[in-house]
Structure formats: structure tokens, C-alpha cells
Amino acid sequence: MKEKVFVGLSGGVDSSVAAALLQEQGYEVIGFTLDLWNGKQDGEPEAVRDGRKIAQQLGIEHHVLELKELFRQEVVDYFLKEYAAARTPNPCVMCNRKIKFGEVFRAAKRLGADYVATGHYVRLVQENGRYLLKMPSDQKKDQTYMLYHLTQQQLAHIKMPLGDYTKEEVRRRAKEKGLFVAEKADSQDICFLEGSTLSDFIAEYDPAQLRVGQVVDEQGTVLGIHQGISRYTLGQRRGLGIAAEAKLYVKELDAVQNRVVLSGEGALFAKRLIADEVSFQWLDKLESPMQVQAKIRYASRPAPATIEQQTESTVLVTFEQPQRAITPGQAVVFYRDDTVVGGGTIRHAVQD
């Protein structure tokens, strides 16, 4: 009897080829598409429509999981609350945790599936009795940063067949299969923004947080007025609306006093940060300081660092070299070479 795999079909080329590869490997493939957010669109979402067409092309069963309310509560509301608290959230990490590898697992179990599969560019391996995530062959598409939170129990029931493929190879396989999404462009933006700017989205869904406040320097001198702290990011220089002789950058977003604090670029750097909501894949628990490479944002390069348990719920990360604009709310992910050790959420930088 074939093992069943519940494969997410987002309507893109990656998930479509993932499903096709699993078919070739002899699994019974069941497709599903998440219906998460209609926003301003009328009718059936494109992802649902294209996911169904791919399932028809592959000759597999297809289900639509309507999770709009859960998505709004767990991802969109979280996104808005984090910005209101002067943090910069990562909604894709939260969506993976709560939706794609949360509620989807429960749906897969109801359908009798043995595994859940996605089109992420990640290599999933088993070494020394543990399931580990490794960077893929196509380094430009590496998505390990978004998946550091997956547990051993979850990883034991996940398939990620694209880890050894480049994007070009995936598109070639799609053409060979005659899949209509072979040349479909990759999605770039946060899905629920739908091409809107962050400011426009917040103005529509949580306008109360766009309160006028002061722009100040490190000494508290008022330099100007802002129209909402969520319009700014740490390290930002352009678009500040401030006339000054020296170059100024956003050093801090103060939600309590509703202030944007500016400084010279040197003040943006710090060697240490505190992370919480930490989870590990490489080991069960961090018993002693550990040398790693750490990424403080998706697009950054891993930098040499030491991690050590600070309290029961927090980890101290100390970098060999100061890092620029360590941003509360973002994920910090730890690696040993190409393997994920674990990660957590940045609470704040530690200034020396």
C-alpha cells in the first residue's frame, strides 16, 4: 500500500513540481490549496484556481482548506500588533508555524496522510537519529530561515523534494511535465499586502496606530514630526523628512512615547542580542555555549557568533563582529555550516 503525502499546491511552479516528483517516487499524492485571504479580490483566489488545475493535470485528488479566520487571527493580527509595538514581524515564519505546519498537519491526519509536503527549497536529512534542515543546492532560493521552528515530530512527517534542485531545473521539469505554471513568475510580496504598501495596509486595517509623534535625536532634541512609527524601519536613512548636516538613520522606534529616534550610523551596530521563543533542531536543549553562524534577517549572510542560554526562555547571541540594525521582531537563525541548529525571535539588541 502506497504512503500518502498531502502536498500544498499554491498555484506556483515549485509546489507543482514537488507534487510531480513525489508521484514519480511512488507516493499517493493528495493536493491541497490554502484559501487564506481574499482581501479586495472578488471570486475564487488565483491560488485556489491554479492549484486545482495543477491537480487535474497530475491526476490527483485536490482539497481546498478554507482558513481565512485562523489566518486573520494568527498571522494578520499578529503582523499588525507587532508593528503597533514598534517591532518588525516576519509573517511568513508565523504562517509556517501556525498554518502550513500547524492546521495543515491536522487536516492531513483527517485524510489519513502519512506526510505533509511543500515546495520549499530545503534539504531534509536524517543524521545521528535526528531530522535536520540543510541549505539547498540553489543557495539563492534557500528557505531554511523560515523553518527553524519545526520540531522533530513534525520533521519526521514532512517531505521537501526540491532541496537538490535549482530553480532552473525545477522550471525545466515543469516544462517536461507540461505543467501550465512552468513559466509563471514567483510571488515576491507578503501575500496579504496584494501589492499595497505597508502604510496603506495599516491605514486600512489598523489606522489607529498611525499616530502623529516626534522625531528626535539621541539626546531627545525634536527634529521633526512623523505620521506613525510603523512607517519606519531600523537603519533607514531615506525618506525621513529631516534636514540635517550629518547623515541620520533610524536607531530606535519607541512605541511607549511614540517617537522615532535618529542617530549617526555608528550607533546602529551591536555585537549582542537577546532572543526568546527559541527552538532547536540540532539538539534538544542548549546546555553550554555553542559556536554557530547566525542570520538576523532573511537576506543577510550568516555571521560567526556564540549562543548561550541566558534564562529559561531566552538566549544571548554574541557576534564576533558588530551587526547593523538588529531588528526586534525578526527571526535570528543559527547554523553549523549548512545545517540549521535552531532559532528564535529577536527581542532587542544589547548595547555595550
mmCIF file of C-alpha atoms in Angstrom:
data_model
loop_
_atom_site.group_PDB
_atom_site.id
_atom_site.type_symbol
_atom_site.label_atom_id
_atom_site.label_comp_id
_atom_site.label_asym_id
_atom_site.label_seq_id
_atom_site.Cartn_x
_atom_site.Cartn_y
_atom_site.Cartn_z
ATOM 1 C CA MET A 1 0.000 0.000 0.000
ATOM 2 C CA LYS A 2 1.376 3.388 -1.028
ATOM 3 C CA GLU A 3 2.173 6.007 1.596
ATOM 4 C CA LYS A 4 0.031 9.103 1.277
ATOM 5 C CA VAL A 5 1.502 12.592 1.007
ATOM 6 C CA PHE A 6 -0.594 15.746 1.500
ATOM 7 C CA VAL A 7 1.055 18.276 -0.853
ATOM 8 C CA GLY A 8 0.453 22.015 -0.733
ATOM 9 C CA LEU A 9 -0.359 23.362 -4.215
ATOM 10 C CA SER A 10 -0.021 27.138 -4.108
ATOM 11 C CA GLY A 11 -0.537 27.551 -7.838
ATOM 12 C CA GLY A 12 3.177 28.138 -8.433
ATOM 13 C CA VAL A 13 5.834 26.128 -10.205
ATOM 14 C CA ASP A 14 7.700 24.989 -7.075
ATOM 15 C CA SER A 15 4.797 23.279 -5.332
ATOM 16 C CA SER A 16 3.590 21.802 -8.627
ATOM 17 C CA VAL A 17 6.939 20.165 -9.359
ATOM 18 C CA ALA A 18 7.190 18.974 -5.744
ATOM 19 C CA ALA A 19 3.908 17.110 -6.227
ATOM 20 C CA ALA A 20 5.081 15.650 -9.543
ATOM 21 C CA LEU A 21 8.365 14.458 -8.047
ATOM 22 C CA LEU A 22 6.583 12.722 -5.185
ATOM 23 C CA GLN A 23 4.345 10.984 -7.709
ATOM 24 C CA GLU A 24 7.448 9.737 -9.502
ATOM 25 C CA GLN A 25 8.801 8.450 -6.185
ATOM 26 C CA GLY A 26 5.757 6.236 -5.792
ATOM 27 C CA TYR A 27 3.689 8.106 -3.207
ATOM 28 C CA GLU A 28 -0.055 8.533 -3.353
ATOM 29 C CA VAL A 29 -0.253 12.314 -3.682
ATOM 30 C CA ILE A 30 -3.194 14.333 -2.391
ATOM 31 C CA GLY A 31 -3.145 18.012 -3.286
ATOM 32 C CA PHE A 32 -4.447 20.878 -1.183
ATOM 33 C CA THR A 33 -4.582 24.629 -1.555
ATOM 34 C CA LEU A 34 -4.953 27.113 1.280
ATOM 35 C CA ASP A 35 -7.681 29.732 0.960
ATOM 36 C CA LEU A 36 -6.348 32.318 3.385
ATOM 37 C CA TRP A 37 -7.080 35.838 2.269
ATOM 38 C CA ASN A 38 -9.388 37.352 -0.317
ATOM 39 C CA GLY A 39 -8.686 40.966 0.571
ATOM 40 C CA LYS A 40 -10.010 43.174 -2.201
ATOM 41 C CA GLN A 41 -10.341 40.344 -4.707
ATOM 42 C CA ASP A 42 -13.712 39.096 -5.848
ATOM 43 C CA GLY A 43 -14.420 35.470 -6.599
ATOM 44 C CA GLU A 44 -12.129 32.483 -6.251
ATOM 45 C CA PRO A 45 -8.494 33.252 -5.381
ATOM 46 C CA GLU A 46 -5.935 32.638 -8.123
ATOM 47 C CA ALA A 47 -4.022 30.186 -5.910
ATOM 48 C CA VAL A 48 -7.098 28.003 -5.469
ATOM 49 C CA ARG A 49 -7.936 28.086 -9.165
ATOM 50 C CA ASP A 50 -4.395 27.289 -10.301
ATOM 51 C CA GLY A 51 -3.907 24.676 -7.572
ATOM 52 C CA ARG A 52 -6.992 22.839 -8.792
ATOM 53 C CA LYS A 53 -5.790 22.973 -12.411
ATOM 54 C CA ILE A 54 -2.406 21.519 -11.432
ATOM 55 C CA ALA A 55 -4.119 18.708 -9.532
ATOM 56 C CA GLN A 56 -6.170 17.950 -12.648
ATOM 57 C CA GLN A 57 -3.044 17.908 -14.814
ATOM 58 C CA LEU A 58 -1.344 15.498 -12.408
ATOM 59 C CA GLY A 59 -4.476 13.406 -11.980
ATOM 60 C CA ILE A 60 -4.582 13.710 -8.204
ATOM 61 C CA GLU A 61 -7.214 14.435 -5.593
ATOM 62 C CA HIS A 62 -7.494 18.094 -4.546
ATOM 63 C CA HIS A 63 -8.835 19.810 -1.434
ATOM 64 C CA VAL A 64 -9.298 23.466 -0.529
ATOM 65 C CA LEU A 65 -8.623 24.345 3.106
ATOM 66 C CA GLU A 66 -10.596 27.487 3.944
ATOM 67 C CA LEU A 67 -8.682 29.045 6.845
ATOM 68 C CA LYS A 68 -9.401 32.753 6.471
ATOM 69 C CA GLU A 69 -10.462 33.336 10.082
ATOM 70 C CA LEU A 70 -7.476 31.470 11.505
ATOM 71 C CA PHE A 71 -5.104 33.268 9.133
ATOM 72 C CA ARG A 72 -6.526 36.648 10.127
ATOM 73 C CA GLN A 73 -6.144 35.854 13.832
ATOM 74 C CA GLU A 74 -2.749 34.154 13.784
ATOM 75 C CA VAL A 75 -0.923 35.962 11.005
ATOM 76 C CA VAL A 76 -2.535 39.274 10.014
ATOM 77 C CA ASP A 77 -3.492 40.360 13.534
ATOM 78 C CA TYR A 78 -0.035 39.341 14.777
ATOM 79 C CA PHE A 79 1.505 41.373 11.940
ATOM 80 C CA LEU A 80 -0.469 44.477 12.885
ATOM 81 C CA LYS A 81 0.114 44.113 16.647
ATOM 82 C CA GLU A 82 3.857 43.733 16.178
ATOM 83 C CA TYR A 83 4.070 46.922 14.137
ATOM 84 C CA ALA A 84 1.977 48.735 16.741
ATOM 85 C CA ALA A 85 4.523 47.616 19.359
ATOM 86 C CA ALA A 86 7.420 49.008 17.256
ATOM 87 C CA ARG A 87 8.641 45.573 16.199
ATOM 88 C CA THR A 88 9.147 44.303 12.655
ATOM 89 C CA PRO A 89 7.326 40.977 12.289
ATOM 90 C CA ASN A 90 8.005 38.093 9.934
ATOM 91 C CA PRO A 91 4.540 36.899 8.863
ATOM 92 C CA CYS A 92 5.899 34.039 6.728
ATOM 93 C CA VAL A 93 7.523 32.434 9.780
ATOM 94 C CA MET A 94 4.265 32.758 11.708
ATOM 95 C CA CYS A 95 2.239 31.370 8.796
ATOM 96 C CA ASN A 96 4.531 28.345 8.568
ATOM 97 C CA ARG A 97 4.258 27.752 12.300
ATOM 98 C CA LYS A 98 0.519 28.230 12.758
ATOM 99 C CA ILE A 99 -0.948 27.385 9.368
ATOM 100 C CA LYS A 100 1.233 25.393 6.954
ATOM 101 C CA PHE A 101 2.752 23.135 9.600
ATOM 102 C CA GLY A 102 0.028 23.579 12.182
ATOM 103 C CA GLU A 103 -3.532 23.364 10.944
ATOM 104 C CA VAL A 104 -2.439 21.602 7.759
ATOM 105 C CA PHE A 105 -0.992 18.714 9.780
ATOM 106 C CA ARG A 106 -4.362 18.257 11.441
ATOM 107 C CA ALA A 107 -6.114 18.217 8.047
ATOM 108 C CA ALA A 108 -3.592 15.699 6.702
ATOM 109 C CA LYS A 109 -4.258 13.404 9.639
ATOM 110 C CA ARG A 110 -8.007 13.555 8.997
ATOM 111 C CA LEU A 111 -7.389 12.425 5.416
ATOM 112 C CA GLY A 112 -5.125 9.584 6.514
ATOM 113 C CA ALA A 113 -1.947 11.097 5.019
ATOM 114 C CA ASP A 114 1.439 9.939 6.271
ATOM 115 C CA TYR A 115 3.308 13.111 5.316
ATOM 116 C CA VAL A 116 2.850 16.791 4.504
ATOM 117 C CA ALA A 117 4.951 18.120 1.624
ATOM 118 C CA THR A 118 5.797 21.592 0.348
ATOM 119 C CA GLY A 119 7.805 23.249 -2.419
ATOM 120 C CA HIS A 120 10.325 24.857 -0.061
ATOM 121 C CA TYR A 121 13.955 24.887 -1.185
ATOM 122 C CA VAL A 122 15.379 22.951 1.759
ATOM 123 C CA ARG A 123 17.200 19.648 2.155
ATOM 124 C CA LEU A 124 15.655 17.493 4.881
ATOM 125 C CA VAL A 125 18.005 14.759 6.123
ATOM 126 C CA GLN A 126 18.294 12.305 8.986
ATOM 127 C CA GLU A 127 21.630 12.240 10.813
ATOM 128 C CA ASN A 128 22.569 10.661 14.137
ATOM 129 C CA GLY A 129 18.950 9.902 14.933
ATOM 130 C CA ARG A 130 17.751 13.470 14.317
ATOM 131 C CA TYR A 131 15.922 15.153 11.472
ATOM 132 C CA LEU A 132 17.812 18.219 10.266
ATOM 133 C CA LEU A 133 17.281 21.006 7.766
ATOM 134 C CA LYS A 134 20.153 21.876 5.452
ATOM 135 C CA MET A 135 20.597 24.642 2.919
ATOM 136 C CA PRO A 136 19.562 23.602 -0.617
ATOM 137 C CA SER A 137 21.634 23.200 -3.747
ATOM 138 C CA ASP A 138 20.284 26.523 -5.006
ATOM 139 C CA GLN A 139 21.659 28.917 -2.393
ATOM 140 C CA LYS A 140 19.766 31.838 -3.924
ATOM 141 C CA LYS A 141 16.475 30.116 -3.020
ATOM 142 C CA ASP A 142 17.406 28.949 0.488
ATOM 143 C CA GLN A 143 14.312 28.941 2.734
ATOM 144 C CA THR A 144 15.742 27.325 5.868
ATOM 145 C CA TYR A 145 15.493 30.679 7.681
ATOM 146 C CA MET A 146 11.688 30.408 7.612
ATOM 147 C CA LEU A 147 11.574 26.864 9.025
ATOM 148 C CA TYR A 148 13.860 26.862 12.066
ATOM 149 C CA HIS A 149 10.904 26.270 14.416
ATOM 150 C CA LEU A 150 9.920 22.851 13.040
ATOM 151 C CA THR A 151 10.085 20.136 15.690
ATOM 152 C CA GLN A 152 11.489 16.628 15.416
ATOM 153 C CA GLN A 153 7.975 15.225 15.469
ATOM 154 C CA GLN A 154 6.939 17.486 12.597
ATOM 155 C CA LEU A 155 10.095 16.882 10.562
ATOM 156 C CA ALA A 156 9.527 13.132 10.772
ATOM 157 C CA HIS A 157 6.313 13.628 8.769
ATOM 158 C CA ILE A 158 7.455 16.205 6.192
ATOM 159 C CA LYS A 159 8.674 15.819 2.620
ATOM 160 C CA MET A 160 10.572 18.620 0.850
ATOM 161 C CA PRO A 161 11.661 17.210 -2.507
ATOM 162 C CA LEU A 162 13.165 20.376 -4.077
ATOM 163 C CA GLY A 163 16.287 20.606 -1.913
ATOM 164 C CA ASP A 164 18.610 19.112 -4.537
ATOM 165 C CA TYR A 165 17.216 21.137 -7.443
ATOM 166 C CA THR A 166 17.978 24.610 -8.742
ATOM 167 C CA LYS A 167 15.161 26.909 -9.800
ATOM 168 C CA GLU A 168 16.154 26.434 -13.435
ATOM 169 C CA GLU A 169 15.941 22.655 -13.046
ATOM 170 C CA VAL A 170 12.515 22.961 -11.428
ATOM 171 C CA ARG A 171 11.211 25.028 -14.329
ATOM 172 C CA ARG A 172 12.683 22.529 -16.789
ATOM 173 C CA ARG A 173 10.937 19.641 -15.020
ATOM 174 C CA ALA A 174 7.668 21.581 -15.131
ATOM 175 C CA LYS A 175 8.051 22.032 -18.902
ATOM 176 C CA GLU A 176 8.814 18.334 -19.343
ATOM 177 C CA LYS A 177 5.617 17.528 -17.436
ATOM 178 C CA GLY A 178 3.631 20.011 -19.500
ATOM 179 C CA LEU A 179 2.565 21.938 -16.400
ATOM 180 C CA PHE A 180 0.975 25.253 -17.312
ATOM 181 C CA VAL A 181 2.809 27.067 -14.479
ATOM 182 C CA ALA A 182 6.272 26.314 -15.891
ATOM 183 C CA GLU A 183 6.938 29.986 -16.693
ATOM 184 C CA LYS A 184 4.745 31.528 -14.000
ATOM 185 C CA ALA A 185 6.536 34.330 -12.134
ATOM 186 C CA ASP A 186 7.434 33.833 -8.475
ATOM 187 C CA SER A 187 5.421 35.730 -5.889
ATOM 188 C CA GLN A 188 7.516 38.411 -4.214
ATOM 189 C CA ASP A 189 5.415 40.318 -1.705
ATOM 190 C CA ILE A 190 3.810 39.335 1.558
ATOM 191 C CA CYS A 191 0.702 37.588 0.237
ATOM 192 C CA PHE A 192 -1.937 39.642 2.046
ATOM 193 C CA LEU A 193 -0.450 43.004 1.063
ATOM 194 C CA GLU A 194 -1.565 42.307 -2.517
ATOM 195 C CA GLY A 195 0.739 44.956 -3.939
ATOM 196 C CA SER A 196 -0.222 47.592 -1.356
ATOM 197 C CA THR A 197 2.402 49.431 0.623
ATOM 198 C CA LEU A 198 2.771 48.613 4.290
ATOM 199 C CA SER A 199 1.490 52.063 5.232
ATOM 200 C CA ASP A 200 -1.601 51.686 3.058
ATOM 201 C CA PHE A 201 -2.355 48.267 4.543
ATOM 202 C CA ILE A 202 -2.041 49.532 8.118
ATOM 203 C CA ALA A 203 -4.121 52.604 7.264
ATOM 204 C CA GLU A 204 -6.912 50.304 6.083
ATOM 205 C CA TYR A 205 -6.806 47.596 8.768
ATOM 206 C CA ASP A 206 -5.429 49.356 11.858
ATOM 207 C CA PRO A 207 -5.432 53.131 11.260
ATOM 208 C CA ALA A 208 -5.314 53.921 14.989
ATOM 209 C CA GLN A 209 -1.621 53.046 15.118
ATOM 210 C CA LEU A 210 -0.693 55.733 12.588
ATOM 211 C CA ARG A 211 -0.468 58.421 15.256
ATOM 212 C CA VAL A 212 1.483 61.622 14.795
ATOM 213 C CA GLY A 213 4.568 61.810 17.001
ATOM 214 C CA GLN A 214 8.022 63.288 17.356
ATOM 215 C CA VAL A 215 11.241 62.514 15.530
ATOM 216 C CA VAL A 216 14.139 63.091 17.934
ATOM 217 C CA ASP A 217 17.886 62.595 18.167
ATOM 218 C CA GLU A 218 19.616 60.517 20.838
ATOM 219 C CA GLN A 219 19.556 63.458 23.256
ATOM 220 C CA GLY A 220 15.798 63.910 22.834
ATOM 221 C CA THR A 221 16.002 67.057 20.731
ATOM 222 C CA VAL A 222 12.943 67.283 18.494
ATOM 223 C CA LEU A 223 13.935 67.210 14.822
ATOM 224 C CA GLY A 224 10.549 66.828 13.206
ATOM 225 C CA ILE A 225 7.192 65.062 13.161
ATOM 226 C CA HIS A 226 6.284 61.586 11.955
ATOM 227 C CA GLN A 227 2.928 60.172 10.802
ATOM 228 C CA GLY A 228 3.236 56.788 12.511
ATOM 229 C CA ILE A 229 6.244 54.756 13.704
ATOM 230 C CA SER A 230 5.232 51.753 11.611
ATOM 231 C CA ARG A 231 6.221 53.776 8.535
ATOM 232 C CA TYR A 232 9.879 53.457 9.582
ATOM 233 C CA THR A 233 12.434 50.654 9.830
ATOM 234 C CA LEU A 234 15.660 50.412 11.818
ATOM 235 C CA GLY A 235 18.640 51.589 9.805
ATOM 236 C CA GLN A 236 16.500 53.662 7.424
ATOM 237 C CA ARG A 237 18.111 56.835 6.063
ATOM 238 C CA ARG A 238 15.987 57.948 3.114
ATOM 239 C CA GLY A 239 12.527 59.412 3.422
ATOM 240 C CA LEU A 240 12.953 60.753 6.962
ATOM 241 C CA GLY A 241 11.846 64.266 6.067
ATOM 242 C CA ILE A 242 14.587 65.749 8.256
ATOM 243 C CA ALA A 243 17.071 68.403 7.189
ATOM 244 C CA ALA A 244 20.419 67.867 8.913
ATOM 245 C CA GLU A 245 24.083 68.435 8.123
ATOM 246 C CA ALA A 246 25.094 64.911 9.112
ATOM 247 C CA LYS A 247 23.564 61.694 7.771
ATOM 248 C CA LEU A 248 20.933 60.405 10.169
ATOM 249 C CA TYR A 249 19.467 56.945 10.483
ATOM 250 C CA VAL A 250 16.593 55.366 12.401
ATOM 251 C CA LYS A 251 18.155 53.925 15.544
ATOM 252 C CA GLU A 252 15.050 53.156 17.620
ATOM 253 C CA LEU A 253 11.269 53.033 17.357
ATOM 254 C CA ASP A 254 9.758 53.907 20.735
ATOM 255 C CA ALA A 255 6.168 52.639 20.968
ATOM 256 C CA VAL A 256 5.666 53.896 24.534
ATOM 257 C CA GLN A 257 6.455 57.516 23.706
ATOM 258 C CA ASN A 258 5.505 57.193 20.026
ATOM 259 C CA ARG A 259 8.890 58.507 18.926
ATOM 260 C CA VAL A 260 11.326 57.812 16.123
ATOM 261 C CA VAL A 261 14.904 58.170 17.385
ATOM 262 C CA LEU A 262 17.640 59.092 14.899
ATOM 263 C CA SER A 263 21.411 58.755 15.205
ATOM 264 C CA GLY A 264 24.599 58.523 13.221
ATOM 265 C CA GLU A 265 25.256 55.197 11.500
ATOM 266 C CA GLY A 266 27.783 54.055 14.086
ATOM 267 C CA ALA A 267 25.082 53.786 16.756
ATOM 268 C CA LEU A 268 23.218 51.188 14.662
ATOM 269 C CA PHE A 269 25.783 48.470 15.330
ATOM 270 C CA ALA A 270 25.713 45.996 18.215
ATOM 271 C CA LYS A 271 27.509 42.731 18.959
ATOM 272 C CA ARG A 272 24.854 41.107 21.144
ATOM 273 C CA LEU A 273 21.141 40.419 21.116
ATOM 274 C CA ILE A 274 18.555 38.662 23.239
ATOM 275 C CA ALA A 275 16.230 36.142 21.575
ATOM 276 C CA ASP A 276 13.193 34.388 23.001
ATOM 277 C CA GLU A 277 10.671 31.837 21.663
ATOM 278 C CA VAL A 278 13.776 29.774 20.883
ATOM 279 C CA SER A 279 13.611 26.261 19.455
ATOM 280 C CA PHE A 280 16.327 23.839 18.389
ATOM 281 C CA GLN A 281 16.598 21.095 15.780
ATOM 282 C CA TRP A 282 20.277 20.167 16.166
ATOM 283 C CA LEU A 283 19.873 19.372 19.869
ATOM 284 C CA ASP A 284 17.161 19.071 22.487
ATOM 285 C CA LYS A 285 18.487 21.795 24.777
ATOM 286 C CA LEU A 286 21.373 24.254 24.823
ATOM 287 C CA GLU A 287 23.424 23.031 27.775
ATOM 288 C CA SER A 288 26.573 25.130 27.201
ATOM 289 C CA PRO A 289 27.782 27.960 24.926
ATOM 290 C CA MET A 290 27.891 26.943 21.272
ATOM 291 C CA GLN A 291 29.714 28.362 18.267
ATOM 292 C CA VAL A 292 27.365 28.992 15.333
ATOM 293 C CA GLN A 293 26.782 31.214 12.354
ATOM 294 C CA ALA A 294 23.708 33.390 12.844
ATOM 295 C CA LYS A 295 21.411 35.247 10.440
ATOM 296 C CA ILE A 296 19.440 38.225 11.761
ATOM 297 C CA ARG A 297 17.270 38.628 8.654
ATOM 298 C CA TYR A 298 16.285 36.526 5.676
ATOM 299 C CA ALA A 299 18.572 38.223 3.171
ATOM 300 C CA SER A 300 21.645 38.565 5.403
ATOM 301 C CA ARG A 301 24.712 36.321 5.385
ATOM 302 C CA PRO A 302 25.327 34.093 8.420
ATOM 303 C CA ALA A 303 27.877 35.667 10.766
ATOM 304 C CA PRO A 304 30.074 33.892 13.360
ATOM 305 C CA ALA A 305 28.515 34.049 16.837
ATOM 306 C CA THR A 306 28.236 32.281 20.178
ATOM 307 C CA ILE A 307 24.865 31.338 21.645
ATOM 308 C CA GLU A 308 24.278 30.624 25.310
ATOM 309 C CA GLN A 309 21.221 30.159 27.470
ATOM 310 C CA GLN A 310 20.581 33.316 29.457
ATOM 311 C CA THR A 311 17.324 32.471 31.218
ATOM 312 C CA GLU A 312 14.960 29.537 30.877
ATOM 313 C CA SER A 313 13.218 31.286 27.986
ATOM 314 C CA THR A 314 15.939 33.468 26.411
ATOM 315 C CA VAL A 315 19.234 33.019 24.593
ATOM 316 C CA LEU A 316 22.097 35.511 24.387
ATOM 317 C CA VAL A 317 23.719 35.769 20.953
ATOM 318 C CA THR A 318 27.185 37.330 20.812
ATOM 319 C CA PHE A 319 28.640 38.061 17.371
ATOM 320 C CA GLU A 320 32.341 38.221 16.587
ATOM 321 C CA GLN A 321 31.719 41.420 14.640
ATOM 322 C CA PRO A 322 29.047 44.084 15.294
ATOM 323 C CA GLN A 323 25.863 43.677 13.265
ATOM 324 C CA ARG A 324 23.937 46.553 11.708
ATOM 325 C CA ALA A 325 20.334 47.356 12.660
ATOM 326 C CA ILE A 326 19.441 44.306 14.758
ATOM 327 C CA THR A 327 15.658 44.456 14.498
ATOM 328 C CA PRO A 328 13.222 43.372 17.244
ATOM 329 C CA GLY A 329 10.545 41.025 15.933
ATOM 330 C CA GLN A 330 12.681 39.451 13.238
ATOM 331 C CA ALA A 331 13.977 35.890 13.471
ATOM 332 C CA VAL A 332 17.569 35.057 14.328
ATOM 333 C CA VAL A 333 18.511 31.638 12.966
ATOM 334 C CA PHE A 334 21.565 29.606 13.967
ATOM 335 C CA TYR A 335 23.598 27.369 11.647
ATOM 336 C CA ARG A 336 26.510 24.955 11.749
ATOM 337 C CA ASP A 337 27.898 25.151 8.225
ATOM 338 C CA ASP A 338 24.842 24.408 6.049
ATOM 339 C CA THR A 339 22.697 22.888 8.810
ATOM 340 C CA VAL A 340 20.048 24.629 10.911
ATOM 341 C CA VAL A 341 20.780 24.487 14.638
ATOM 342 C CA GLY A 342 17.668 26.400 15.678
ATOM 343 C CA GLY A 343 16.462 29.947 16.077
ATOM 344 C CA GLY A 344 14.235 32.391 17.890
ATOM 345 C CA THR A 345 12.685 35.854 17.824
ATOM 346 C CA ILE A 346 14.877 38.908 18.390
ATOM 347 C CA ARG A 347 13.654 40.836 21.438
ATOM 348 C CA HIS A 348 16.305 43.560 21.459
ATOM 349 C CA ALA A 349 19.944 44.373 20.766
ATOM 350 C CA VAL A 350 22.288 44.710 23.741
ATOM 351 C CA GLN A 351 24.234 47.967 23.564
ATOM 352 C CA ASP A 352 27.707 47.908 25.164
#
